[in-house]
Coordinates of C-alpha atoms in Angstrom, one line a residue:
M1 CA 10.9 3.0 6.0
K2 CA 11.4 6.9 7.4
T3 CA 8.7 8.2 9.7
L4 CA 7.6 11.5 11.2
E5 CA 9.0 11.5 15.1
E6 CA 7.8 8.2 16.3
T7 CA 5.3 9.7 19.0
H8 CA 3.5 11.8 16.3
Y9 CA 3.7 8.8 13.6
V10 CA 1.6 6.6 16.3
Q11 CA -0.6 9.1 17.0
S12 CA -1.7 9.9 13.2
L13 CA -1.7 5.9 12.6
E14 CA -4.2 5.7 15.7
E15 CA -6.4 8.5 14.3
F16 CA -6.5 6.5 10.9
I17 CA -7.3 3.3 12.2
K18 CA -10.1 5.5 14.3
R19 CA -11.5 6.4 11.1
C20 CA -11.4 3.7 8.9
D21 CA -12.7 0.3 9.0
Q22 CA -9.7 -1.5 8.2
E23 CA -10.0 -3.4 11.4
P24 CA -13.3 -5.1 10.8
V25 CA -12.8 -5.7 7.2
T26 CA -9.8 -7.7 8.2
L27 CA -11.4 -9.4 10.7
N28 CA -13.9 -10.6 8.0
W29 CA -11.9 -11.6 5.6
I30 CA -9.8 -14.3 8.4
R31 CA -13.2 -15.5 9.5
A32 CA -14.4 -16.0 5.9
K33 CA -11.1 -17.5 4.5
M34 CA -8.8 -18.4 6.6
P35 CA -10.3 -21.9 7.7
P36 CA -10.2 -23.1 4.1
L37 CA -6.8 -22.0 3.8
L38 CA -5.8 -24.0 7.1
K39 CA -7.7 -26.7 6.1
A40 CA -5.3 -27.0 2.8
A41 CA -2.2 -26.3 5.2
Q42 CA 0.4 -29.1 6.7
W43 CA -0.3 -29.8 10.4
P44 CA 1.4 -32.4 12.6
V45 CA 0.0 -35.7 12.4
K46 CA 0.0 -36.2 16.1
T47 CA -1.8 -34.7 18.5
A48 CA 1.3 -34.5 20.7
E49 CA 3.2 -32.6 18.6
V50 CA 3.3 -28.5 19.1
V51 CA 1.7 -26.4 16.1
R52 CA 3.7 -23.1 16.1
V53 CA 2.2 -19.5 14.8
I54 CA 4.1 -16.4 14.2
G55 CA 2.5 -13.0 13.8
V56 CA 5.1 -10.4 12.5
G57 CA 4.2 -6.8 13.6
S58 CA 1.4 -8.0 15.7
G59 CA 0.3 -4.7 17.1
N60 CA -2.4 -5.0 19.5
G61 CA -3.1 -8.5 18.5
I62 CA -6.3 -8.2 17.6
M63 CA -5.7 -9.9 14.1
D64 CA -3.3 -12.7 15.8
V65 CA -5.7 -13.7 18.2
D66 CA -8.7 -14.4 15.5
V67 CA -5.9 -16.3 13.3
L68 CA -5.0 -18.0 16.9
K69 CA -8.7 -18.9 17.3
N70 CA -8.8 -20.4 13.5
V71 CA -6.2 -22.4 14.5
V72 CA -7.7 -23.5 17.6
K73 CA -10.8 -24.9 15.2
E74 CA -8.3 -27.2 13.1
C75 CA -5.8 -28.3 15.8
P76 CA -8.4 -29.0 18.8
E77 CA -6.3 -31.1 20.6
N78 CA -2.8 -30.2 19.7
P79 CA -0.5 -27.8 22.2
L80 CA 0.0 -24.2 20.5
H81 CA 2.9 -22.1 20.9
C82 CA 2.3 -18.3 19.3
V83 CA 5.1 -15.9 19.0
G84 CA 4.1 -12.3 18.8
I85 CA 6.7 -9.4 17.3
E86 CA 5.7 -6.1 18.0
P87 CA 8.2 -2.9 18.3
N88 CA 5.9 -0.7 19.8
P89 CA 5.7 -1.8 23.8
D90 CA 2.3 -0.3 24.4
E91 CA 0.5 -2.0 21.5
L92 CA 2.5 -5.5 22.4
T93 CA 1.0 -5.0 26.2
R94 CA -2.6 -4.7 24.7
Y95 CA -2.2 -7.9 22.9
K96 CA -1.2 -9.9 26.0
K97 CA -4.1 -8.5 27.7
R98 CA -6.2 -9.1 24.6
A99 CA -4.9 -12.8 24.4
A100 CA -5.4 -13.8 28.1
A101 CA -8.7 -12.3 28.6
D102 CA -10.2 -14.5 25.4
K103 CA -11.9 -17.5 26.5
D104 CA -11.8 -19.3 23.0
I105 CA -8.0 -20.0 23.5
P106 CA -7.2 -22.8 25.2
H107 CA -4.8 -21.2 27.7
A108 CA -4.0 -24.8 29.4
R109 CA -2.4 -25.8 26.5
T110 CA -1.3 -22.7 24.6
T111 CA 2.2 -20.7 25.4
F112 CA 3.4 -17.3 24.5
E113 CA 6.4 -16.0 23.5
W114 CA 6.8 -12.1 23.3
H115 CA 9.3 -10.0 21.3
N116 CA 9.2 -6.3 22.0
K117 CA 11.3 -6.0 18.8
I118 CA 11.5 -5.1 14.8
S119 CA 11.4 -7.8 12.4
E120 CA 14.8 -7.8 11.6
D121 CA 16.2 -8.0 15.1
F122 CA 13.8 -11.2 15.7
E123 CA 14.8 -12.8 12.3
M124 CA 18.4 -13.0 13.6
L125 CA 17.2 -15.3 16.7
L126 CA 15.1 -18.0 14.4
P127 CA 16.7 -21.1 14.9
N128 CA 18.3 -23.1 12.4
A129 CA 17.3 -26.1 14.0
P130 CA 15.2 -28.4 11.3
D131 CA 12.7 -29.5 14.0
C132 CA 11.9 -26.3 15.2
R133 CA 9.9 -24.9 12.0
Y134 CA 6.3 -22.9 12.5
H135 CA 3.2 -24.0 10.5
L136 CA 1.4 -20.5 10.2
I137 CA 3.6 -17.1 9.6
H138 CA 1.3 -14.0 9.1
M139 CA 2.0 -10.3 8.4
F140 CA -1.0 -7.9 8.7
Q141 CA 0.1 -4.6 6.8
M142 CA 3.5 -4.8 8.2
L143 CA 5.8 -5.0 5.1
Y144 CA 6.1 -1.2 5.0
H145 CA 8.2 -0.9 8.0
V146 CA 11.3 -3.5 7.2
R147 CA 14.4 -2.7 5.3
D148 CA 14.5 -5.7 2.6
M149 CA 10.8 -7.2 1.6
E150 CA 12.5 -9.7 0.1
E151 CA 15.0 -10.9 2.8
T152 CA 12.7 -10.6 5.1
I153 CA 10.3 -12.6 3.2
L154 CA 12.8 -15.2 2.4
N155 CA 13.8 -15.6 6.0
Y156 CA 10.1 -16.7 7.5
M157 CA 9.5 -18.8 4.1
D158 CA 12.6 -20.9 5.3
K159 CA 11.3 -21.3 8.9
L160 CA 8.0 -22.6 7.7
V161 CA 7.4 -26.5 7.8
E162 CA 6.9 -28.2 4.2
G163 CA 3.0 -27.2 3.4
G164 CA 3.2 -24.5 5.9
L165 CA 0.9 -21.6 5.4
M166 CA 2.2 -17.5 4.8
V167 CA -0.4 -14.3 4.9
I168 CA 0.3 -11.2 4.0
T169 CA -2.0 -8.2 3.9
I170 CA -0.6 -5.1 2.3
A171 CA -1.7 -1.9 0.2
S172 CA -3.2 -2.3 -3.2
K173 CA -3.1 -0.1 -6.3
D174 CA -6.3 -2.0 -7.5
G175 CA -9.6 0.1 -6.8
N176 CA -7.9 2.5 -4.6
D177 CA -9.2 5.8 -4.8
L178 CA -6.6 7.6 -2.1
L179 CA -4.0 6.4 -4.5
Q180 CA -5.4 8.3 -7.6
A181 CA -6.5 11.2 -5.6
F182 CA -2.4 11.7 -4.5
E183 CA -1.2 11.0 -8.6
D184 CA -4.3 13.6 -9.3
Y185 CA -2.7 16.1 -6.5
E186 CA 0.8 15.4 -7.6
A187 CA 0.0 16.2 -11.1
T188 CA -0.4 19.5 -10.1
L189 CA 2.9 20.3 -8.6
P190 CA 5.3 21.3 -11.4
D191 CA 8.5 20.5 -9.4
I192 CA 6.9 17.5 -8.0
Q193 CA 10.8 16.0 -8.2
E194 CA 12.3 18.3 -5.6
L195 CA 9.8 17.3 -3.0
P196 CA 12.0 15.1 -0.7
A197 CA 9.4 12.0 0.0
Q198 CA 9.7 11.0 3.5
N199 CA 8.9 7.3 2.4
K200 CA 8.2 5.3 -0.6
K201 CA 4.8 3.9 -0.4
R202 CA 4.9 0.1 -0.7
Y203 CA 2.2 -2.0 -2.6
S204 CA 1.4 -5.4 -3.5
D205 CA 3.3 -4.6 -7.0
D206 CA 6.5 -4.6 -4.6
V207 CA 5.5 -8.1 -3.3
L208 CA 4.5 -10.0 -6.1
P209 CA 7.8 -9.8 -8.7
I210 CA 9.7 -11.3 -5.2
L211 CA 7.2 -14.4 -5.1
R212 CA 7.3 -14.9 -9.0
R213 CA 11.2 -14.5 -9.2
H214 CA 11.5 -17.7 -6.3
G215 CA 8.6 -19.4 -8.1
I216 CA 6.4 -19.2 -5.1
H217 CA 2.8 -19.9 -6.2
F218 CA 0.1 -17.6 -4.5
R219 CA -3.4 -16.6 -4.0
L220 CA -4.3 -13.2 -4.3
E221 CA -7.6 -11.3 -3.4
N222 CA -8.2 -7.9 -3.3
V223 CA -10.0 -6.0 -0.6
S224 CA -12.0 -2.7 -0.3
Y225 CA -12.4 -0.9 2.8
K226 CA -13.1 2.9 3.6
V227 CA -11.5 5.8 5.5
D228 CA -14.0 8.9 6.9
V229 CA -12.1 12.3 5.8
S230 CA -14.5 14.3 6.8
E231 CA -12.0 16.0 9.7
C232 CA -9.4 16.8 7.1
F233 CA -11.6 19.4 5.8
V234 CA -12.2 21.3 9.2
K235 CA -9.3 23.5 9.5
T236 CA -9.1 24.0 13.6
S237 CA -9.6 20.0 13.8
K238 CA -6.3 18.2 15.4
A239 CA -7.4 14.9 14.4
G240 CA -8.2 16.3 10.9
K241 CA -4.3 17.1 10.8
L242 CA -3.7 14.1 12.2
L243 CA -5.1 11.9 9.4
L244 CA -3.8 14.5 7.1
D245 CA -0.4 13.6 8.3
F246 CA -0.7 10.1 8.2
I247 CA -2.2 9.9 4.6
C248 CA 0.6 12.0 3.7
L249 CA 3.7 10.1 5.1
T250 CA 2.0 7.0 3.5
N251 CA 1.7 8.2 0.0
A252 CA 5.2 9.4 -0.6
T253 CA 5.0 13.2 -0.6
R254 CA 5.9 15.8 2.6
V255 CA 4.2 16.1 6.3
Y256 CA 0.9 17.6 5.4
Q257 CA 2.1 20.5 8.0
S258 CA 5.2 21.0 6.1
L259 CA 3.1 21.4 2.8
A260 CA 2.8 25.2 1.2
E261 CA -0.8 26.5 1.6
G262 CA -1.5 26.7 -2.4
N263 CA -0.5 22.7 -2.1
R264 CA -2.7 22.0 0.9
S265 CA -5.7 23.3 -0.5
A266 CA -4.8 21.2 -4.2
L267 CA -4.3 17.9 -2.1
L268 CA -7.6 18.7 -0.1
N269 CA -9.3 19.6 -3.5
S270 CA -8.2 16.3 -5.0
L271 CA -9.3 14.2 -1.9
S272 CA -12.7 15.8 -2.4
N273 CA -13.2 14.5 -6.0
Y274 CA -13.0 11.1 -5.2
C275 CA -15.0 11.3 -1.6
E276 CA -18.5 9.4 -1.3
Y277 CA -21.0 11.1 0.7
A278 CA -22.4 8.7 3.8
S279 CA -26.2 8.7 5.0
K280 CA -24.9 11.3 7.9
G281 CA -23.0 13.6 5.2
E282 CA -19.6 11.9 6.2
M283 CA -16.9 12.1 3.2
K284 CA -15.4 8.7 2.9
L285 CA -12.7 7.4 0.7
T286 CA -12.2 4.0 -0.6
L287 CA -8.8 2.0 0.0
T288 CA -7.9 -1.1 -0.8
F289 CA -5.5 -4.0 0.2
D290 CA -4.3 -7.3 -1.3
C291 CA -4.4 -10.8 0.7
I292 CA -1.5 -12.8 -0.5
T293 CA -1.4 -16.5 0.5
F294 CA 1.1 -19.4 0.0
F295 CA 2.2 -22.7 1.0
K296 CA 5.8 -23.8 1.1
G297 CA 6.1 -26.3 -1.3
G298 CA 2.7 -26.1 -2.5
D299 CA 0.8 -25.1 -5.5
A300 CA -2.4 -22.4 -5.4
C301 CA -4.4 -20.7 -7.7
V302 CA -3.6 -17.1 -8.9
K303 CA -5.9 -14.3 -9.4
N304 CA -6.7 -14.4 -13.1
G305 CA -4.8 -17.6 -13.3
T306 CA -1.4 -16.2 -13.7
N307 CA 1.4 -15.2 -11.7

């Protein structure tokens, strides 16, 4: 995925995270939906056997730690081995501190393996030994950044134990007001085909055909969250400019600051058409992501009964 200069991209991403509730919404999903999924997964029969978990694109570890605590509840006596993969060294440091400070993790029987790498570099390190497989692999909002989604999914799928669980979250087009706002905005640009897109936004619609092609039965759940875009409408707001940069970058158009003045106005007008006004006057947009889960070699129910 092509990005802005890395530092600016990270700043714009942090601004987006600060102004949306995607993290707490995802945590709520983990706490409500992971326990039954974990009960259905294949775990070691012997309590002396190590339970292995991989988090791909771990960020600051907020999701990884919560998932691990759910695994602890499911396997209360087993030793645990948790792999964290994150290319941003600052985020990986935050993850290490978060894990070390969490009292619900049984540190005496838990080992961590940290990789300051992109997924593709880690995939080359994955062992081929049949006795080194993982029971759970999760990818929260990270498939946007890999070179080849199909290769990445299949590489990790290959390293799951039979009956092992994979969890993927990725943006959805279903019920996504931000996507609709951008489609309206792009309709105002007669020369849209000449705008050099900085990246092509990936959605669950890009993942599902891969799973179907390989006969993988999956569960799909659509989850909505809100982002406060009020600052985007304040011309002097640095936060608003960062947020608009991130919104533009991840919706297949130019960075906000490179747009012509008339196009900026058209974009803001389109965003305002889909905004909800909260109790304190904040302007909020609804976004959605899909939670895709499947077991290696297992059958699962699928949204609307089809896949």
